[in-house]
Amino acid sequence: METNALSRRNFLRVSGIAGSALCLGFYFPANAKKGELITVNTADLSGFEFNAWIRIDANGKVTLTDHRAEMGQGSFQSVPQIIAEELEVDLKDINVVFAQGDPVKYGSQITGGSSTIRGSYKKLLKLSATAREMLITAAANKWNVPASECYAGSGYVIHKPSGKKLHYGELVADASKLTPPKEVKLKDASAYKLIRKPLQRMDTPMKTNGEAIFGLDKKLPGMVYAVVERSPRLRGKVKSFDGSAALKVPGVKQVFKIQMMVFNTTRDGVVVIANSTWAAMQGRKALHVEWDESGFEHVNTADIYKAHEDLLKTKEGLSFKKQGDPDGILNKADKKIDVIYQTPYQAHAAMEPLNCIAHYQPDKIEIWGPIQAPDWVQGDITSKFKMPKGKVIVNMTFLGGGFGRKAFLDYTHEAVAISKEIGAPVQVVWTREDDIKQGPYRAGISYRGQGSVENGEISALKFKMAGQNIDHWNGPSRDKANNSTAEGFLKPYYDSIKNLSFADVPYEMPLPNMWWRSVYASTNGFAYESFMNEMAVLAGKDQLDFRRQYLKDERCQALISKMEEVSGWKSRKKNEGFGVAITECFETTVGQVVKVSRNAAGKVKIDKVWAVMDCGWYVNPDIITAQIEGSVVMALGAATIHEITFKDGLVEQHNFYDYLMPRMSDMPLVEVHIMENPADAGGVGEPGLPPFAPALTDAIYDLTGNRIRKLPFNMNAI
Amino acid sequence: MKKLIIISCFLSIVGFVSLSFRSEKVINKNYPTLPKDSVGSTKAFMSVYKVLMSARCMNCHPSGNTPLQGDDSHLHTMNVTRGLDGHGVYSMRCSNCHQAENTAGLHMPPGNPKWGLPPANMRMVFQGRTPRELALQLLDPKQNGGRTKAQLIDHMANDALVGWAWHPGEGRTLPPMSRPAFAAQVRLWIAKGAYAPSAKIK
Amino acid sequence: MITITVNGQRHDIEADPNMPLLWVIRDILGLTGTKFGCGAAQCGACTVHLNGEAVRSCVTKINRAAGQNIVTIEGLSANNNHPLQLAWNEMSVPQCGYCQSGQLMSAAVLLRENPNPTDQDIDDAMSGNICRCGTYQRVRAAIHKAAAMQTEGVKS
C-alpha cells in the first residue's frame, strides 16, 4: 500500500538520491515524522518545476502540489486527479504535497466557498497539458521526429510509429529549456481516464493507521505546550490573575497575560506554558483570574430573537432586490400567508479542536497548523508582527475538519504572540470547551415571509431577513443590504415570479460571528424553501410540481424530474411523509427529497434522503457523494439537536454532552445522484447542506400537518 | 471452531453474571423482625421508593435497555445499551468510559468498579413501576437475583455500587435521604412484614 | 514509574499517575494516531484497546493501565491490512480523518466479538464515536464489507 512519498521506503530512497546530488522534488527535514506531509520550499530544490503545481525530477518522480487545505472535502485527491489527467501520469506514481501559503505562486488558497475545484480547475487543466506538451516536444526533438507522431501516457512519451519511448525523467532537462506553448488542446470529457471516475482517495491509507499528521500531531524540537484561559464573557478584560498555584503544577513553566484582536474587539486571556498538554491543562485549572466586565453586554438568546421579530414586523429594511409591486399586491390579496422562521447560532465544532504551532524568531516566523487559508494567515502575521515580506512561512497540515472556523485568523495570531513572548516554539491547544464557547459562530437569523396566491398562482412574494452580517466586522457599510440576502434562493424564480422582494433589516450585535458550512444558504435555504412549500400548500399544488412550474430553466427541470424519479415521488404511500427543497449554493444546485414515517413507538423517524446535485463539471463522483452524505449529517444536527445559546452573555454549551452531535444510530440512508451536463464546475463541499432542513420539515408537515418554522426542533417531541 | 468461540463467549458471559452476584457477601444470618404492621411497613417502603425512584438510583434501572442520565433522567446519549451482562456491548462497555471512581469535573463520567445495569435476564426495572409493583418485584427472588430478604437488606445497605448514589460526583443531586436513613427504612419495611403498598398508592 | 505495554512494546513512564493515557500516548510516547476530541469520553476519537476493550483514553488514567496491554491505531495491524483498514480504503470512508482512528478501534472490537454484525449491532457499537464530517453511512458499509472479507478469509 503505497502512500505517495510518505512511507519510510520513500524517505530512504529520496535521501539516497539527494546523496548522489540528483534533483528531487521534496525533502524531509530532520525532525519530520513518518507519514508527515511536508510542504515544499522550492527555493531549496533542484529539479524542474514546470509550474507551482508540477515538479518532475530526473528519475521521473512526479510531485504534484495541493494548494488548498485538505479538511475532508478531498482536495488532496481531486487536485492531483485533475493534474494527472492532462499530464498523463498515473496517480500511483506521484507524490502529493501541500503548498505553503504563497498567494503569488498559487493565487487564492482560501479553502472556503466550495472553491477548490471551481476556482482553479481550468487553470490546472491547462498548466498540466502545457507540461505534457513540453515533454512531448522535448522527446520529438531528441528523436528528430514530428511532435504530432508522439503522445504521452503513464509518465512516458511514446513515438507512435516506432514504439520508442522515453520516461518523463529523461526529458526533464530538455523540456525545462523549452518555452511553454501559448495554446494547448485540452481533452474532451469523453476521453477522461481519471476525471469523473470514483477513484479511491489517496489520503485514506494514512488516515487508517495513524500516519496522517494533523495540526495537533505536529511536534517541533524544543516545543512547549500552551493552553489559554480566555474571557468567558465577550470583551471581558483580565483585572488580575494569580498564577502561583498553577506554577506549582509539575510541568508548568510560565503563566502570563495575553491580549488578542478578534475582529475589531479584543480578547483577553491568561496563558499557561508547560511541557505537556496535560500539565498545561492542569495548570490552567489552578489559575485564579478576576475578570473586569464593565461595559460588557449581557446577551440573552431570547432577547436576540425578540429583537429580530420586532425588526421584521416594524421595519422595511434595506432593499436587496425588488421587482414588480409585491407590497401593493399583498395589501389587496385575500389568500396570503405571513410567517416568521428562526434559525439558531451554531458552533463549527470540528473534531480537531483549534490548535496552532508558532515559532517566532527575530528574522522569521514559522507556523504549522490546521489552516484553511494559509495565504491569509501569511498576510495577517506579516502585517501584525511587521515582518519583511517572505519571512512568514505558513505550513499546512491535514485539518481535522474546518467548516469555516479554521479560515479565521485569531488562533494563528494568538500562537505567534505567545511564541514571541516565550521565545520558543509553542503549540497552543484549545480544549473542546474553548472551541465551543469562544465562537465566532454562525449567526442565528430570523426571516419573515409574506406571500399571496391568486388563481392557484403566486401573485407576490416578500422576504426579509434580520440577523448579524459577517461583512460588518471588516468594512461596516450599514447603508447596504447584506450581499447574501437572497443566497440559496434559486435564480430562475426571478424569471417566473413577477412581484418579489428581498430586504435585509440590519441588526447589530457584538457577538463574534462568521461563516459556517454553506454560509447564509444554510439559514436562508431553510426559510425560503420552507416558504415555497407553504406557498405550494396555499396554492393547492404538489411541492415538486409547484417548483417545476416556477423553475423553468432546463437544468432545474431536469433536476426536478430526477428527484421525482429516484425518490418514487409519485408512488408515495399514505403513512409516509415526503418533503422537498431545492437550493443554490456556490453555483451548484441541490435538490433533496426526505421521507419520514412513525416508528413502532410513534416517534417520527427519517427513513431516507435522496439528494440530486447539479454541479456541472466535476472530478470525483465518490467524493461528491461523500460530501453530500456528510452535509446531510451536519444539517441534521443543526436542525434537530444542537444550537449555541447565550444567557447573561455566557455561552450555555460546553462540550458534546450539551452540544450534541448526530451519531451512527441517527444516520438516515442517503442516496446521491449527480446530474451530467457540460456546464462549468460549481461547488461541492457545501451545497448539499442547505436543502436538508426545509425538506425534512416539509416531510414532517406532510406526515403530521405540523409546520416547523423554528430550528432546532426536537424530533422526539413531534 | 466458530461454534466453540461462540459457546465459550456465552459461557464467559454467564460466568461473569453469576460471578457478579457471588461477589456480594451472602448473609445467612437472620434479619431483625418486629411485630407485623402493614401500615408501618408500607410507610417505610414509601420512603425507600422515593430513594429508588430518584435519578441516582433509577437511571441505572431503566424500563428499556438504555440507561438514563442526568437529574432529568434522559436516555443516555450515544445509544448505550445494556448487553447480556448489564455492562454494555462490544466497544460500548460501561467501563470503557466509566472508571473505578468518578472522573473529576462537571459532566465527566461517574464511576465505580461495578458500574453497570442489572443483567438482561434480571432487569430489575424501577422506571415506571408503581410502589406496589416495585415492592413485589424487589421481594421476588425470581426477579431480584435470587436474594433472600436478608440479602436484599444487605444489598441496599452495603453494596458499593448502590452506595455510589450518595457519592455521585460534581453536579449530581443526592437521593432524598442519607444512606443510613435509607437502609433503616429498608430494614423497617422488611422487619414489619415487607408489605407491598396497595395498588391505589402511586 | 509506571510500566505499560503499547503495541507490544514495554515502556516505563515517569508521569503523574492521574495523567490520562491519551496524553501519555501522544505527548510522551509520540504516537499521535490517537486523537484528542473532547476530553470527556463523549466523542470516541481517543479510543484505544486496553486488554482488548475499547476504552476512551482521555478519561483513563495511566494508573489503570499499569502493567496492562494497550493497542493504539498504530498497532491495529502490521501493514495497514486489518480487514477494517482494507474496507475503509476500498470505500474511501474518511473525510477529514480525524475521528477515524477511534472509529476503527471501536469497530475492531465489534468485529472481534461479532463476526457478522447487523445494522443494529453497528448502531449499538459505534454510536460512541462522533464523526463531524458525517461518514457514518460509509463506516456502516465498510464494517459490513470487512465482516465479509474476514469471513471469506477464514474460509479460504
PDB file of C-alpha atoms in Angstrom, chain A residues 1 33 71-72 200-201 204-205 207-209 214 216-217 219 225 277-278 347-349 351-353 399-401 403 432 622 626-627 629-630 634 642 655-657 661-665 667-670, chain C residues 16 18-20 23 26-27 30 32-33 35-38 40 42-43 73-74 80 85-86 88-90 92 94-98 100 104 122-123 126-130 132-134 136-140:
ATOM      1  CA  MET A   1       0.000   0.000   0.000  1.00  0.00           C
ATOM      2  CA  LYS A  33       7.790  12.125  11.273  1.00  0.00           C
ATOM      3  CA  MET A  71     -10.129  19.268   5.612  1.00  0.00           C
ATOM      4  CA  GLY A  72     -12.100  16.274   4.473  1.00  0.00           C
ATOM      5  CA  GLN A 200     -10.289   5.815  -4.052  1.00  0.00           C
ATOM      6  CA  ARG A 201      -8.869   8.659  -2.034  1.00  0.00           C
ATOM      7  CA  THR A 204      -7.194   7.080   3.139  1.00  0.00           C
ATOM      8  CA  PRO A 205      -4.286   4.736   3.964  1.00  0.00           C
ATOM      9  CA  LYS A 207      -5.921   8.111   7.816  1.00  0.00           C
ATOM     10  CA  THR A 208      -6.467   4.488   8.811  1.00  0.00           C
ATOM     11  CA  ASN A 209      -3.167   3.742  10.503  1.00  0.00           C
ATOM     12  CA  PHE A 214      -2.958  16.861  11.687  1.00  0.00           C
ATOM     13  CA  LEU A 216      -2.255  18.729  16.785  1.00  0.00           C
ATOM     14  CA  ASP A 217       0.092  15.895  15.772  1.00  0.00           C
ATOM     15  CA  LYS A 219       5.820  18.363  17.020  1.00  0.00           C
ATOM     16  CA  TYR A 225       2.578  23.423  25.052  1.00  0.00           C
ATOM     17  CA  THR A 277      -0.670  19.367  27.045  1.00  0.00           C
ATOM     18  CA  TRP A 278      -1.992  17.714  30.187  1.00  0.00           C
ATOM     19  CA  ALA A 347     -20.581  26.407  16.514  1.00  0.00           C
ATOM     20  CA  HIS A 348     -18.388  24.719  13.931  1.00  0.00           C
ATOM     21  CA  ALA A 349     -17.183  22.065  16.380  1.00  0.00           C
ATOM     22  CA  MET A 351     -13.440  17.159  15.524  1.00  0.00           C
ATOM     23  CA  GLU A 352      -9.923  18.555  15.753  1.00  0.00           C
ATOM     24  CA  PRO A 353     -10.126  21.412  18.248  1.00  0.00           C
ATOM     25  CA  LEU A 399      -7.203  19.586   9.035  1.00  0.00           C
ATOM     26  CA  GLY A 400      -9.463  17.611  11.338  1.00  0.00           C
ATOM     27  CA  GLY A 401     -12.449  19.440   9.898  1.00  0.00           C
ATOM     28  CA  PHE A 403     -16.275  24.192   8.229  1.00  0.00           C
ATOM     29  CA  ARG A 432     -13.306  21.287  23.251  1.00  0.00           C
ATOM     30  CA  ASP A 622     -17.423   9.342  -4.982  1.00  0.00           C
ATOM     31  CA  ALA A 626     -19.402  11.603   0.441  1.00  0.00           C
ATOM     32  CA  GLN A 627     -19.695  15.379   0.726  1.00  0.00           C
ATOM     33  CA  GLU A 629     -23.773  12.352   2.853  1.00  0.00           C
ATOM     34  CA  GLY A 630     -21.756  14.412   5.304  1.00  0.00           C
ATOM     35  CA  MET A 634     -24.252  18.239   9.613  1.00  0.00           C
ATOM     36  CA  HIS A 642     -27.777  21.461  18.747  1.00  0.00           C
ATOM     37  CA  ASN A 655     -18.813  20.081  25.091  1.00  0.00           C
ATOM     38  CA  PHE A 656     -20.513  17.248  23.207  1.00  0.00           C
ATOM     39  CA  TYR A 657     -22.669  16.466  26.241  1.00  0.00           C
ATOM     40  CA  MET A 661     -23.973  15.515  17.651  1.00  0.00           C
ATOM     41  CA  PRO A 662     -25.759  13.086  15.369  1.00  0.00           C
ATOM     42  CA  ARG A 663     -24.379   9.607  15.862  1.00  0.00           C
ATOM     43  CA  MET A 664     -24.368   6.320  13.984  1.00  0.00           C
ATOM     44  CA  SER A 665     -27.800   5.424  15.346  1.00  0.00           C
ATOM     45  CA  MET A 667     -27.900   8.246  10.484  1.00  0.00           C
ATOM     46  CA  PRO A 668     -30.583   8.114   7.806  1.00  0.00           C
ATOM     47  CA  LEU A 669     -29.978   6.429   4.485  1.00  0.00           C
ATOM     48  CA  VAL A 670     -28.696   8.941   1.964  1.00  0.00           C
TER      49      VAL A 670
ATOM     50  CA  ASP C  16       1.623  11.935  37.140  1.00  0.00           C
ATOM     51  CA  ASN C  18      -3.522  10.826  37.110  1.00  0.00           C
ATOM     52  CA  MET C  19      -2.399  11.759  33.614  1.00  0.00           C
ATOM     53  CA  PRO C  20      -4.856  10.305  31.115  1.00  0.00           C
ATOM     54  CA  TRP C  23      -1.612  12.343  26.810  1.00  0.00           C
ATOM     55  CA  ARG C  26       0.540  11.352  22.442  1.00  0.00           C
ATOM     56  CA  ASP C  27       2.902  13.661  24.294  1.00  0.00           C
ATOM     57  CA  GLY C  30       4.769  10.416  20.484  1.00  0.00           C
ATOM     58  CA  THR C  32      -0.186  10.728  17.522  1.00  0.00           C
ATOM     59  CA  GLY C  33      -2.694   8.486  15.747  1.00  0.00           C
ATOM     60  CA  LYS C  35      -6.742  11.822  18.866  1.00  0.00           C
ATOM     61  CA  PHE C  36      -7.919  14.405  21.367  1.00  0.00           C
ATOM     62  CA  GLY C  37     -11.505  15.348  20.583  1.00  0.00           C
ATOM     63  CA  CYS C  38     -13.409  16.214  23.751  1.00  0.00           C
ATOM     64  CA  ALA C  40     -14.822  13.931  28.398  1.00  0.00           C
ATOM     65  CA  GLN C  42     -18.083  11.938  24.596  1.00  0.00           C
ATOM     66  CA  CYS C  43     -16.638  11.576  21.103  1.00  0.00           C
ATOM     67  CA  ILE C  73      -4.304   2.608  15.886  1.00  0.00           C
ATOM     68  CA  GLU C  74      -0.613   2.297  15.004  1.00  0.00           C
ATOM     69  CA  ASN C  80      -2.466  -1.357   7.390  1.00  0.00           C
ATOM     70  CA  GLN C  85      -8.466  -0.882   7.222  1.00  0.00           C
ATOM     71  CA  LEU C  86      -8.770  -2.587   3.848  1.00  0.00           C
ATOM     72  CA  TRP C  88     -12.033   1.663   4.877  1.00  0.00           C
ATOM     73  CA  ASN C  89      -9.663   2.128   1.962  1.00  0.00           C
ATOM     74  CA  GLU C  90     -11.809   0.450  -0.579  1.00  0.00           C
ATOM     75  CA  SER C  92     -12.939   5.825   0.968  1.00  0.00           C
ATOM     76  CA  PRO C  94     -12.575   9.012   5.926  1.00  0.00           C
ATOM     77  CA  GLN C  95     -13.139  12.596   5.004  1.00  0.00           C
ATOM     78  CA  CYS C  96     -11.052  14.750   7.313  1.00  0.00           C
ATOM     79  CA  GLY C  97      -9.988  11.518   9.007  1.00  0.00           C
ATOM     80  CA  TYR C  98      -9.576  12.908  12.497  1.00  0.00           C
ATOM     81  CA  GLN C 100     -11.244   7.561  12.118  1.00  0.00           C
ATOM     82  CA  LEU C 104     -11.564   1.813  13.622  1.00  0.00           C
ATOM     83  CA  ILE C 122     -23.332  -1.451  14.408  1.00  0.00           C
ATOM     84  CA  ASP C 123     -25.604   1.214  15.895  1.00  0.00           C
ATOM     85  CA  MET C 126     -20.454   2.650  17.017  1.00  0.00           C
ATOM     86  CA  SER C 127     -22.673   5.365  18.475  1.00  0.00           C
ATOM     87  CA  GLY C 128     -19.951   6.361  20.917  1.00  0.00           C
ATOM     88  CA  ASN C 129     -17.813   7.698  18.072  1.00  0.00           C
ATOM     89  CA  ILE C 130     -18.721  11.105  16.679  1.00  0.00           C
ATOM     90  CA  ARG C 132     -18.481  15.627  12.331  1.00  0.00           C
ATOM     91  CA  CYS C 133     -17.869  15.031   8.623  1.00  0.00           C
ATOM     92  CA  GLY C 134     -20.752  12.564   8.745  1.00  0.00           C
ATOM     93  CA  TYR C 136     -21.495   7.144   9.308  1.00  0.00           C
ATOM     94  CA  GLN C 137     -23.113   5.591   6.236  1.00  0.00           C
ATOM     95  CA  ARG C 138     -19.700   4.568   4.933  1.00  0.00           C
ATOM     96  CA  VAL C 139     -18.470   3.382   8.315  1.00  0.00           C
ATOM     97  CA  ARG C 140     -21.500   1.104   8.418  1.00  0.00           C
TER      98      ARG C 140
END
